[in-house]
Every structure is written in structure tokens, then in C-alpha cells.
XYZ file of C-alpha atoms in Angstrom:
541
model
C -43.988 -34.718 7.403
C -41.339 -32.580 5.695
C -42.632 -29.294 4.350
C -41.528 -27.805 1.056
C -39.339 -25.291 2.879
C -37.417 -27.880 4.931
C -34.372 -29.882 3.903
C -34.487 -33.663 3.792
C -31.562 -35.593 5.247
C -30.321 -39.149 4.729
C -27.225 -41.128 5.667
C -25.123 -43.239 3.328
C -22.742 -44.824 5.830
C -20.290 -42.068 6.907
C -21.791 -39.671 4.363
C -24.617 -37.339 5.406
C -26.691 -36.239 2.433
C -29.052 -33.259 2.236
C -31.723 -32.856 -0.401
C -31.609 -29.244 -1.561
C -34.717 -28.169 -3.496
C -34.750 -25.796 -6.437
C -37.540 -23.274 -6.931
C -38.873 -23.325 -10.506
C -41.230 -20.395 -11.092
C -42.460 -20.603 -7.522
C -42.768 -24.390 -7.280
C -40.252 -26.260 -5.062
C -38.622 -29.177 -6.828
C -36.905 -31.800 -4.718
C -33.994 -33.837 -6.061
C -34.045 -37.592 -6.471
C -31.821 -39.439 -4.018
C -28.659 -40.907 -5.566
C -27.612 -44.521 -5.632
C -24.759 -45.792 -3.492
C -22.247 -45.955 -6.350
C -23.130 -42.368 -7.330
C -22.450 -41.264 -3.738
C -19.030 -42.951 -3.901
C -18.230 -41.142 -7.177
C -19.234 -37.790 -5.682
C -17.115 -38.353 -2.550
C -14.124 -39.269 -4.712
C -14.568 -35.928 -6.524
C -15.063 -33.883 -3.327
C -15.321 -30.194 -4.099
C -16.520 -30.706 -7.669
C -20.160 -31.052 -8.685
C -20.916 -34.452 -10.224
C -23.869 -35.249 -12.453
C -26.470 -35.282 -13.689
C -26.778 -38.766 -12.199
C -28.974 -41.531 -13.586
C -31.648 -40.303 -11.191
C -31.356 -36.731 -12.460
C -29.513 -34.995 -9.624
C -26.331 -33.010 -9.118
C -24.067 -34.116 -6.272
C -21.601 -31.914 -4.403
C -19.463 -33.493 -1.675
C -17.730 -31.347 0.960
C -15.567 -32.319 3.957
C -17.263 -32.072 7.338
C -15.754 -29.737 9.928
C -15.940 -29.958 13.715
C -17.944 -26.876 14.671
C -16.105 -26.236 17.951
C -12.526 -26.525 16.681
C -13.059 -25.826 12.950
C -10.938 -28.856 12.121
C -11.767 -31.516 9.501
C -13.490 -34.613 10.884
C -12.641 -36.987 8.031
C -16.358 -37.394 7.264
C -18.237 -36.031 4.253
C -21.384 -34.057 3.634
C -23.222 -34.473 0.346
C -25.532 -31.890 -1.177
C -28.082 -33.409 -3.552
C -29.608 -30.872 -5.940
C -32.028 -31.350 -8.840
C -30.407 -31.145 -12.271
C -32.261 -28.374 -14.056
C -33.689 -28.418 -17.533
C -32.436 -25.128 -19.042
C -35.455 -24.959 -21.309
C -37.833 -24.519 -18.379
C -35.935 -21.746 -16.577
C -36.859 -18.695 -18.710
C -40.458 -17.516 -18.725
C -42.491 -19.479 -21.319
C -44.459 -16.310 -22.140
C -42.266 -13.313 -21.175
C -44.770 -10.690 -22.334
C -47.520 -12.205 -20.204
C -45.199 -12.279 -17.175
C -44.266 -8.634 -17.678
C -47.911 -7.602 -17.984
C -48.847 -9.377 -14.761
C -45.899 -8.010 -12.810
C -46.418 -4.502 -14.207
C -49.858 -4.461 -12.581
C -48.457 -5.408 -9.166
C -48.556 -2.371 -6.835
C -45.254 -1.506 -5.185
C -47.067 -1.554 -1.833
C -47.845 -5.263 -2.417
C -44.174 -5.909 -3.214
C -43.085 -4.273 0.049
C -45.772 -6.097 2.035
C -44.601 -9.446 0.640
C -40.973 -8.641 1.473
C -42.077 -7.814 5.026
C -43.938 -11.109 5.258
C -40.843 -13.062 4.179
C -38.749 -11.218 6.775
C -41.295 -12.004 9.490
C -41.351 -15.690 8.510
C -37.560 -15.900 8.602
C -37.450 -14.190 12.000
C -39.324 -17.093 13.599
C -37.779 -19.896 11.503
C -35.228 -22.272 13.001
C -31.767 -21.300 11.870
C -32.803 -17.785 10.813
C -34.299 -16.161 13.887
C -33.256 -15.896 17.547
C -33.418 -19.679 18.031
C -30.106 -19.985 16.176
C -28.789 -22.645 13.887
C -29.982 -26.199 13.776
C -27.478 -28.941 14.529
C -27.990 -30.396 11.057
C -27.661 -27.141 9.196
C -25.826 -27.999 5.970
C -24.462 -24.516 5.475
C -22.352 -24.438 8.650
C -20.846 -27.866 9.154
C -18.342 -27.500 6.337
C -17.488 -23.863 6.952
C -14.173 -22.133 7.581
C -15.800 -19.793 10.147
C -17.615 -20.598 13.386
C -21.307 -20.499 14.228
C -21.214 -16.970 15.609
C -20.522 -15.543 12.178
C -23.126 -17.806 10.599
C -25.717 -16.643 13.103
C -24.787 -13.045 12.369
C -24.873 -13.647 8.608
C -28.284 -15.257 8.762
C -29.631 -12.517 10.995
C -28.370 -9.937 8.481
C -29.966 -11.869 5.605
C -33.310 -12.077 7.401
C -33.101 -8.366 8.211
C -32.645 -7.495 4.533
C -36.284 -8.467 3.924
C -37.605 -5.106 5.091
C -40.461 -3.586 3.068
C -39.996 -0.042 4.355
C -36.317 -0.144 3.500
C -37.160 -1.447 0.028
C -39.548 1.481 -0.444
C -36.787 3.914 0.585
C -34.411 2.237 -1.854
C -36.874 2.638 -4.706
C -37.376 6.332 -3.942
C -33.624 6.909 -3.584
C -32.798 5.196 -6.879
C -35.804 5.984 -9.069
C -37.056 9.200 -7.475
C -40.736 9.875 -6.848
C -41.409 10.306 -10.550
C -39.658 7.076 -11.513
C -41.443 5.193 -8.741
C -44.788 6.505 -10.017
C -43.796 5.361 -13.540
C -43.189 1.881 -12.146
C -46.852 1.877 -11.098
C -48.275 3.216 -14.376
C -47.992 5.821 -17.130
C -47.013 9.280 -15.850
C -46.804 12.650 -17.590
C -43.404 14.116 -18.362
C -42.883 17.838 -17.889
C -40.967 19.823 -20.471
C -41.347 21.317 -23.907
C -41.964 18.799 -26.675
C -39.886 19.108 -29.835
C -41.658 17.560 -32.830
C -38.613 16.793 -34.967
C -37.563 17.858 -38.469
C -40.039 15.975 -40.684
C -43.010 16.613 -38.401
C -42.164 20.329 -38.427
C -41.977 20.346 -42.239
C -45.344 18.615 -42.445
C -46.912 21.189 -40.133
C -45.792 24.002 -42.438
C -46.873 22.319 -45.695
C -50.565 22.392 -46.596
C -50.369 19.158 -48.596
C -48.604 17.281 -45.792
C -50.367 18.744 -42.774
C -52.623 16.309 -40.904
C -55.906 17.192 -39.231
C -55.115 18.898 -35.901
C -55.807 16.795 -32.821
C -55.803 17.810 -29.154
C -52.213 17.901 -27.977
C -51.153 15.088 -25.640
C -48.076 15.429 -23.502
C -45.266 12.936 -23.293
C -45.614 10.003 -20.899
C -43.252 7.555 -19.266
C -43.697 3.982 -18.050
C -41.331 1.815 -16.060
C -41.839 -1.837 -16.966
C -40.530 -4.986 -15.305
C -37.946 -7.075 -17.119
C -37.017 -10.732 -17.343
C -33.774 -11.121 -15.404
C -30.936 -13.606 -14.945
C -28.838 -13.212 -11.774
C -25.579 -15.185 -11.578
C -24.285 -14.583 -8.059
C -21.006 -15.054 -6.174
C -20.335 -17.140 -3.076
C -18.259 -14.792 -0.928
C -21.215 -13.604 1.199
C -24.847 -14.685 1.628
C -25.801 -11.023 1.292
C -24.838 -11.153 -2.403
C -27.583 -13.490 -3.718
C -30.136 -11.995 -1.344
C -29.302 -8.485 -2.548
C -29.719 -9.678 -6.153
C -33.070 -11.295 -5.341
C -34.321 -8.117 -3.667
C -33.185 -6.046 -6.633
C -35.276 -8.315 -8.860
C -38.322 -8.035 -6.601
C -37.968 -4.266 -6.129
C -38.002 -3.836 -9.913
C -40.915 -6.350 -10.145
C -38.774 -8.535 -12.370
C -39.334 -12.123 -13.520
C -36.149 -13.576 -12.090
C -33.903 -16.613 -12.542
C -31.199 -16.629 -9.851
C -28.203 -18.971 -9.749
C -26.410 -19.245 -6.389
C -22.751 -20.178 -6.113
C -21.992 -23.724 -5.005
C -20.854 -22.597 -1.553
C -24.207 -20.915 -0.893
C -26.533 -23.215 -2.837
C -27.956 -24.863 0.281
C -28.629 -21.589 2.076
C -30.072 -19.702 -0.904
C -32.300 -22.528 -2.137
C -33.631 -23.090 1.384
C -34.331 -19.369 1.740
C -36.116 -19.268 -1.616
C -38.387 -22.179 -0.758
C -39.187 -20.604 2.615
C -40.065 -17.353 0.862
C -42.289 -19.215 -1.604
C -44.094 -20.928 1.283
C -45.138 -17.527 2.654
C -47.483 -16.945 -0.297
C -47.206 -19.531 -3.119
C -49.696 -17.602 -5.293
C -47.979 -14.224 -5.067
C -46.925 -12.970 -8.535
C -43.351 -12.454 -7.401
C -43.168 -16.070 -6.242
C -44.698 -17.460 -9.436
C -42.122 -15.596 -11.490
C -39.065 -16.421 -9.355
C -36.695 -19.306 -10.082
C -33.744 -20.182 -7.860
C -31.684 -23.122 -9.086
C -28.071 -24.259 -9.146
C -26.094 -25.590 -12.083
C -22.366 -25.898 -12.585
C -20.887 -22.635 -13.807
C -19.674 -23.082 -17.357
C -21.883 -26.134 -17.956
C -22.277 -25.946 -21.737
C -25.304 -28.217 -21.751
C -27.191 -25.710 -19.595
C -25.727 -22.372 -20.588
C -25.703 -22.896 -24.369
C -29.503 -23.215 -24.193
C -30.130 -20.775 -21.383
C -28.082 -17.933 -22.821
C -28.613 -16.286 -26.193
C -30.547 -13.186 -25.147
C -33.185 -15.178 -23.324
C -33.490 -12.346 -20.762
C -33.903 -8.584 -20.849
C -31.281 -8.074 -18.142
C -28.451 -10.097 -16.620
C -26.715 -9.311 -13.333
C -23.364 -11.057 -12.949
C -21.300 -11.100 -9.756
C -17.811 -12.530 -9.488
C -14.461 -13.006 -11.134
C -13.468 -12.721 -14.765
C -14.311 -16.342 -15.574
C -17.913 -16.057 -14.362
C -18.348 -12.702 -16.086
C -16.886 -13.917 -19.373
C -19.176 -16.970 -19.438
C -22.299 -14.827 -19.192
C -21.186 -11.813 -21.217
C -19.633 -14.016 -23.905
C -22.822 -16.051 -24.077
C -24.922 -12.927 -24.584
C -27.349 -14.040 -21.910
C -29.331 -10.806 -21.986
C -29.982 -7.666 -23.990
C -28.156 -5.729 -21.256
C -25.690 -7.098 -18.706
C -24.833 -5.465 -15.383
C -21.373 -6.646 -14.311
C -20.300 -6.568 -10.653
C -16.685 -7.725 -10.833
C -14.473 -8.887 -7.997
C -12.599 -5.806 -6.769
C -10.390 -4.877 -3.824
C -10.264 -2.563 -0.822
C -7.465 -0.770 1.005
C -7.043 1.500 4.048
C -5.255 4.835 4.521
C -3.684 5.326 7.968
C -2.441 8.619 9.443
C 0.974 8.024 11.079
C 0.521 11.014 13.418
C -2.684 9.686 14.935
C -3.414 6.994 17.496
C -1.968 3.926 15.729
C -3.573 1.477 18.139
C -7.023 2.971 17.535
C -6.433 3.079 13.780
C -5.440 -0.597 13.852
C -8.684 -1.491 15.627
C -10.748 0.427 13.077
C -8.896 -0.913 10.021
C -8.839 -4.507 11.292
C -12.649 -4.498 11.435
C -12.583 -3.764 7.696
C -9.989 -6.467 6.983
C -11.822 -9.385 8.628
C -15.015 -8.824 6.614
C -15.995 -12.078 4.873
C -12.514 -13.524 5.500
C -11.209 -10.992 2.934
C -13.320 -12.454 0.142
C -15.592 -9.409 -0.283
C -14.939 -6.250 -2.301
C -15.002 -4.136 0.879
C -12.494 -6.345 2.786
C -9.303 -4.306 3.211
C -6.196 -6.109 1.939
C -3.580 -3.330 2.088
C -3.045 -0.684 4.784
C -0.991 2.305 3.640
C 0.492 4.302 6.519
C 1.046 7.954 5.569
C 4.323 8.718 7.353
C 7.790 7.340 7.999
C 8.578 3.615 7.627
C 9.153 3.397 11.384
C 5.537 4.424 11.941
C 4.375 1.705 9.557
C 6.483 -0.799 11.529
C 4.841 0.271 14.772
C 1.400 0.174 13.166
C 2.025 -3.387 11.911
C 2.752 -4.536 15.468
C -0.484 -2.973 16.733
C -2.404 -4.564 13.867
C -1.025 -8.038 14.598
C -2.276 -7.774 18.169
C -5.745 -6.683 17.050
C -5.965 -9.511 14.496
C -5.054 -11.994 17.234
C -8.045 -10.690 19.199
C -10.268 -11.175 16.150
C -8.920 -14.726 15.766
C -10.002 -15.354 19.347
C -13.384 -13.607 19.179
C -14.307 -14.835 15.702
C -12.287 -17.957 14.893
C -11.875 -19.058 11.306
C -10.075 -21.841 9.503
C -7.856 -20.909 6.601
C -8.690 -23.203 3.704
C -6.104 -25.511 2.165
C -5.887 -23.603 -1.150
C -5.495 -20.294 0.684
C -2.724 -21.708 2.881
C -0.988 -22.968 -0.254
C -1.085 -19.513 -1.842
C 0.170 -17.933 1.386
C 3.122 -20.314 1.397
C 3.862 -19.493 -2.243
C 3.955 -15.777 -1.466
C 6.120 -16.323 1.599
C 8.655 -18.334 -0.377
C 8.385 -16.296 -3.580
C 7.250 -12.752 -4.267
C 7.099 -11.721 -0.583
C 10.086 -13.779 0.576
C 12.078 -10.660 1.580
C 9.136 -9.014 3.371
C 8.752 -8.924 7.146
C 6.163 -11.567 8.023
C 4.477 -11.395 11.429
C 2.014 -14.197 12.118
C -0.559 -15.317 14.656
C -0.397 -19.071 15.124
C 2.169 -21.390 13.625
C 2.898 -22.458 10.094
C 1.155 -23.998 8.341
C -1.942 -23.442 10.489
C -1.687 -19.665 10.878
C -4.825 -17.723 11.805
C -3.735 -14.265 10.552
C -0.657 -12.434 9.300
C 0.730 -8.935 8.803
C 3.341 -8.402 6.094
C 5.470 -5.237 5.959
C 6.277 -4.562 2.343
C 7.036 -1.211 0.738
C 6.924 -2.359 -2.863
C 4.125 -2.693 -5.387
C 1.856 -5.708 -5.062
C -0.946 -6.706 -7.421
C -3.915 -7.024 -5.074
C -5.628 -9.375 -7.518
C -3.069 -11.946 -6.365
C -4.037 -11.545 -2.715
C -5.162 -14.918 -1.306
C -7.348 -13.642 1.566
C -7.330 -15.535 4.839
C -6.669 -12.516 7.133
C -3.403 -11.512 5.489
C -2.865 -7.738 5.638
C -0.059 -5.990 3.796
C 1.235 -2.824 5.473
C 3.042 -0.241 3.360
C 4.418 3.193 4.159
C 4.080 6.342 2.038
C 5.736 9.702 2.821
C 2.644 11.741 1.945
C -0.898 11.456 0.679
C 0.055 11.848 -2.979
C 2.526 8.983 -2.691
C -0.161 6.955 -0.929
C -2.539 7.548 -3.812
C 0.145 6.249 -6.168
C 0.435 3.102 -4.032
C -3.309 2.611 -4.283
C -3.015 1.945 -8.004
C -2.120 -1.664 -7.193
C -5.517 -3.134 -8.007
C -9.078 -2.349 -9.071
C -10.298 -0.579 -5.969
C -13.907 -0.586 -4.875
C -13.457 0.661 -1.294
C -10.906 2.875 0.464
C -11.190 3.265 4.204
C -9.679 6.579 5.289
C -8.365 7.502 8.742
C -10.769 10.185 10.093
C -7.877 12.618 10.660
C -7.131 12.531 6.926
C -10.747 13.375 6.197
C -10.580 16.431 8.481
C -9.428 19.484 6.528
C -6.077 20.801 7.675
C -5.092 17.799 9.825
C -3.107 14.641 9.299
C 0.456 14.012 8.238
C 1.713 14.902 4.772
C -1.694 15.923 3.420
C -0.207 18.783 1.450
C -3.631 20.372 1.442
C -5.180 17.203 0.047
C -7.638 16.334 2.794
C -11.359 16.207 3.414
C -13.466 16.616 0.254
C -10.375 17.092 -1.928
C -9.020 13.699 -0.856
C -12.382 12.034 -1.452
C -12.592 13.656 -4.897
C -9.114 12.434 -5.829
C -9.988 8.874 -4.842
C -13.370 9.002 -6.560
C -11.830 10.405 -9.760
C -9.389 7.477 -9.739
C -12.309 5.033 -9.877
C -12.960 4.274 -6.193
C -16.704 3.956 -5.583
C -16.707 3.966 -1.765
C -14.539 6.415 0.231
C -15.521 5.700 3.825
C -14.094 6.227 7.324
C -11.966 3.406 8.713
C -14.122 0.682 10.246
C -17.178 1.515 8.143
C -16.569 -0.753 5.141
C -19.898 -2.584 5.576
C -21.951 0.564 6.069
C -25.033 0.569 3.867
C -28.210 2.574 3.447
C -31.318 2.293 1.312
C -30.493 3.203 -2.272
C -26.722 2.959 -1.795
C -25.036 2.739 -5.227
C -23.236 -0.482 -6.024
C -20.035 -0.317 -8.075
C -20.905 3.260 -8.941
C -24.334 2.317 -10.332
C -27.953 2.794 -9.373
C -28.787 -0.782 -10.274
C -32.582 -0.552 -10.044
C -32.720 2.110 -12.745
C -31.006 -0.343 -15.095
C -33.208 -3.306 -14.191
C -36.359 -1.381 -15.124
C -37.184 -0.893 -18.812
C -38.184 2.731 -19.403
C -40.774 3.157 -22.156
C -41.779 6.457 -23.795
C -45.429 7.131 -24.547
């Protein structure tokens, strides 16, 4: 018998279909299986969600990939998801939900998160047993099973109650955490205001004195909408944990590429304790982004808070629709690396390459541009070292460059970057990685990903900082010698804390050593924000 947390599987000739459940306020909802002609329509529209069907499902067809060679097999996988009714996604009684969640002790939240992590650790596909042969999230992927195993292990490890407690303390402080549990007193002198002061001094206006009561503060849960991106499974899981840490009543929409994984994870979490308040006030469901039939009814300030990850189109849809009273926007941004030409270029290439292969360059911390502080000849030498290191990554962690990405690479090679020095691993069109020497400006928002690294030279640090204006930078990885005061080429005194301050003042939110792009800790700010403080509603008493 299939449990609520497991995925159902059926075959329609050469098409393998998976039933992906939604979680509607803690209750798993399975999709209805499509008819044969609906399967044909979905396969003909591969890559685009089709539906709702007559049976009330959404269908998403994707080409199957051979897991050993990462080459297309010519067969198709079909995800079958329930078409959601937008009217049932928000809380029917938001005030009641907030009252219930407000009374939930933080210790219970952390204990539940621990229980989910423990359940995932022993679940097939999440724990040490590895991925199942029928796992729908891997068979269409552009990366091999090793990265999927690592991704899923990371996702399972995120469900750590002690770490969640540390995050709450780091972001809210002890006083804010206490306010999340109940009303707390606020220290400080109270100022009564102009009219109250006048009344106190006027016999006819003065009220009967009452015992003075100090100011109080309460942190209340909020109703939340999370629209997440598909570049990493850590994104929707991070959003879900933010919602739970703030004791929020949450509706979370995964991206199409992660719908199977996120919906499966949500139903597994719900199975741990179906009656837990967090479960009963958590909804995880997929709908097509921009679907007017859903979003016109779902948006319109139906939530206290919205968290939106992704590009301008996704952000505009939610912000323009006024989905919430306050919207937290986590836009797609870029990352670059600063290399010291006087250091060990081979070692720097190894460190910087580890930052560039993150999430196949689809994440904000994935380095796209390496700026070598020194002479052009040093940048040329560095590019050769980097190509060798990327070839090793291609061997250790194979990936398949998608068709659209290859098309954009070809456009750059024949157009804007036609006069650049291209060095590739593999053969066109099936290249596995590339290094492009180019000493001119390049808009990093046009970067296609796919393990393409641009290498640029700059005579000194100040010139390098000018080069870093090519994009909206989230992360800058800095060669350790440039972070050491008094060392490095062409620092002109701008090193160590001064260099970090310059980058931070220019809008960079993460100034980290080379190779540490994915480094995290409990309470780490995201896009320059302490997100939990914004997800909680702070009430004066």
C-alpha cells in the first residue's frame, strides 16, 4: 500500500508518470491520473505545464536522461500534480491560525524540525541508502547522482532544531525570542506624548491616576506566501524553515524543476506528525507561475508577508499583484572572484573553481567572473590553470549543459564575445566547461551559466572594483592574500578590512575568502537582511 509520503508511478507506453501530491494545510492531496490523450498533449508540449485537465490535474513532461552518461534517452517522464483551487490556499480564519501558532513554544518548533530531520535521515532517497532508481527528481537532470545525493543530504541536514534555535537567537536576540513566546517588558523611559502631557497638567483633563505599567512587546506569527526559485533545493527548504522558525502559517510554491522533490519532502514532513500545528498550517503546492486564474484570486493582500525568490518576472508577478502587506524580495544576483596575480595561481584557480561550479552557476553565490589583479599575462596564465581545474570538476562531478544554455553560449561565441579568447573542455557543441579571456565590460545578467568563467585582468584593486560594477553582485570571493593587510599586488593600501568595506559599501552582501561561497552559519543574513525579523509581526503593548 502506498503511503501518503510516497510517490505513485504508472506507465503510459514509453511515458513514465509520477503522481506528485500537494500538501493543503497539512493534508496530502493526490492528483487524478490523466487520460491517454491528455498524456499525448503534455508530451507534445514538453517543458511546459499543461492543464488543468478534465480530471483536474496539471501535467509537466520532461525528457528522460541516462543517469550514467547524462545523455537524452528519447523517452519522457511525466509529472502529474493536482490543480489547486486558489480559494483554499490561504487560511480560512487567519486570526485563529495566528492565535494557535502564537501559543506554540519555540522548543516544540525545534523538536518538530529535529523529528523531520531524523525521518529524512532514514528515508530512501534522503538518507545513507541513496537515491531510488525511480526517483523522479534525478532522471531528467543535467547533473549526475553524486550531486543529487549531496543535495539531498544537505536538505535533510537543514532540519536541525538546535541550529534553528541558534538562528532565532542570532536574528531576534534573546529579547526578541522571548517576545515570540509571549509579552515581554521593554526597558527604557516612556514618553507620554504631547496631548497626554497637556492632559496631565490640566485639572479638567487629568484622568484618575492608575498604577504605571511599562511598555511591552509581542512577536506574533504571520500568514506567509513563499514563491521560490528552482536553482537549488536549498532555496525552498530555507523558505520553509524560515516560515516554521517564525511560527508562520505558510503557503509555499516550488518551482517546476523542484516540484517533485519539494512536494515529496513536504508530505514526508507532514507524516511525521499530522496533528502538529505547523503541519496543519503549512501548504505546499505547485501552480504555473503567472497563471492568472490562480494568482488573481490568491494575491490581493491575502497574506501578511510574501517571500519571493527569483528573476524579475517572478518578482514582478507577486509584487505587482500585491500578494501581501509586506514583500521580501530575494532577486537573482551574481558573484565574482578577485585573484591576486602575485600569489599561487594554481591554488587560486582551485579555490575559485569550487565557487564557480556551485549549482551549475545558477545560484547567487556561483562565481561567473574572475578578476586577476595584475598584468594581462598573469590573467592569461591563470586562465590556463583554471581550464585544467574545471576539466577535473567535469570528471569528478559530470554535468550536461542544457540545450538553451548551449544556444546562449553559441550566441556569445559568435556575437558579443567573438573576439575573446575561448578555451574549452570538450568539443562544440557538447562542451563541458569553458574559460573566456576578455578584458572588456560584460553585463553578468547575460551570463548563461553552464560552467563558463570569464577571466579579466585589472592593474590594481581600484580598477578591479570598477570592473565589478558589471552586475548586481551578491557575493565576491577574495584571494586570501588580498584580505591580508599589506600583502597582495596593487592593493594601494586597500586590503583587509578596508577592501571588505569598499565592497560592502558598493552593495555586496557577502565578502568571503575564495572557495567559501557556500559557507553558512545559523542566523546568516540573506541579501543583507535578517529575514526572520521581517517575517514576525512586532506588536506594542
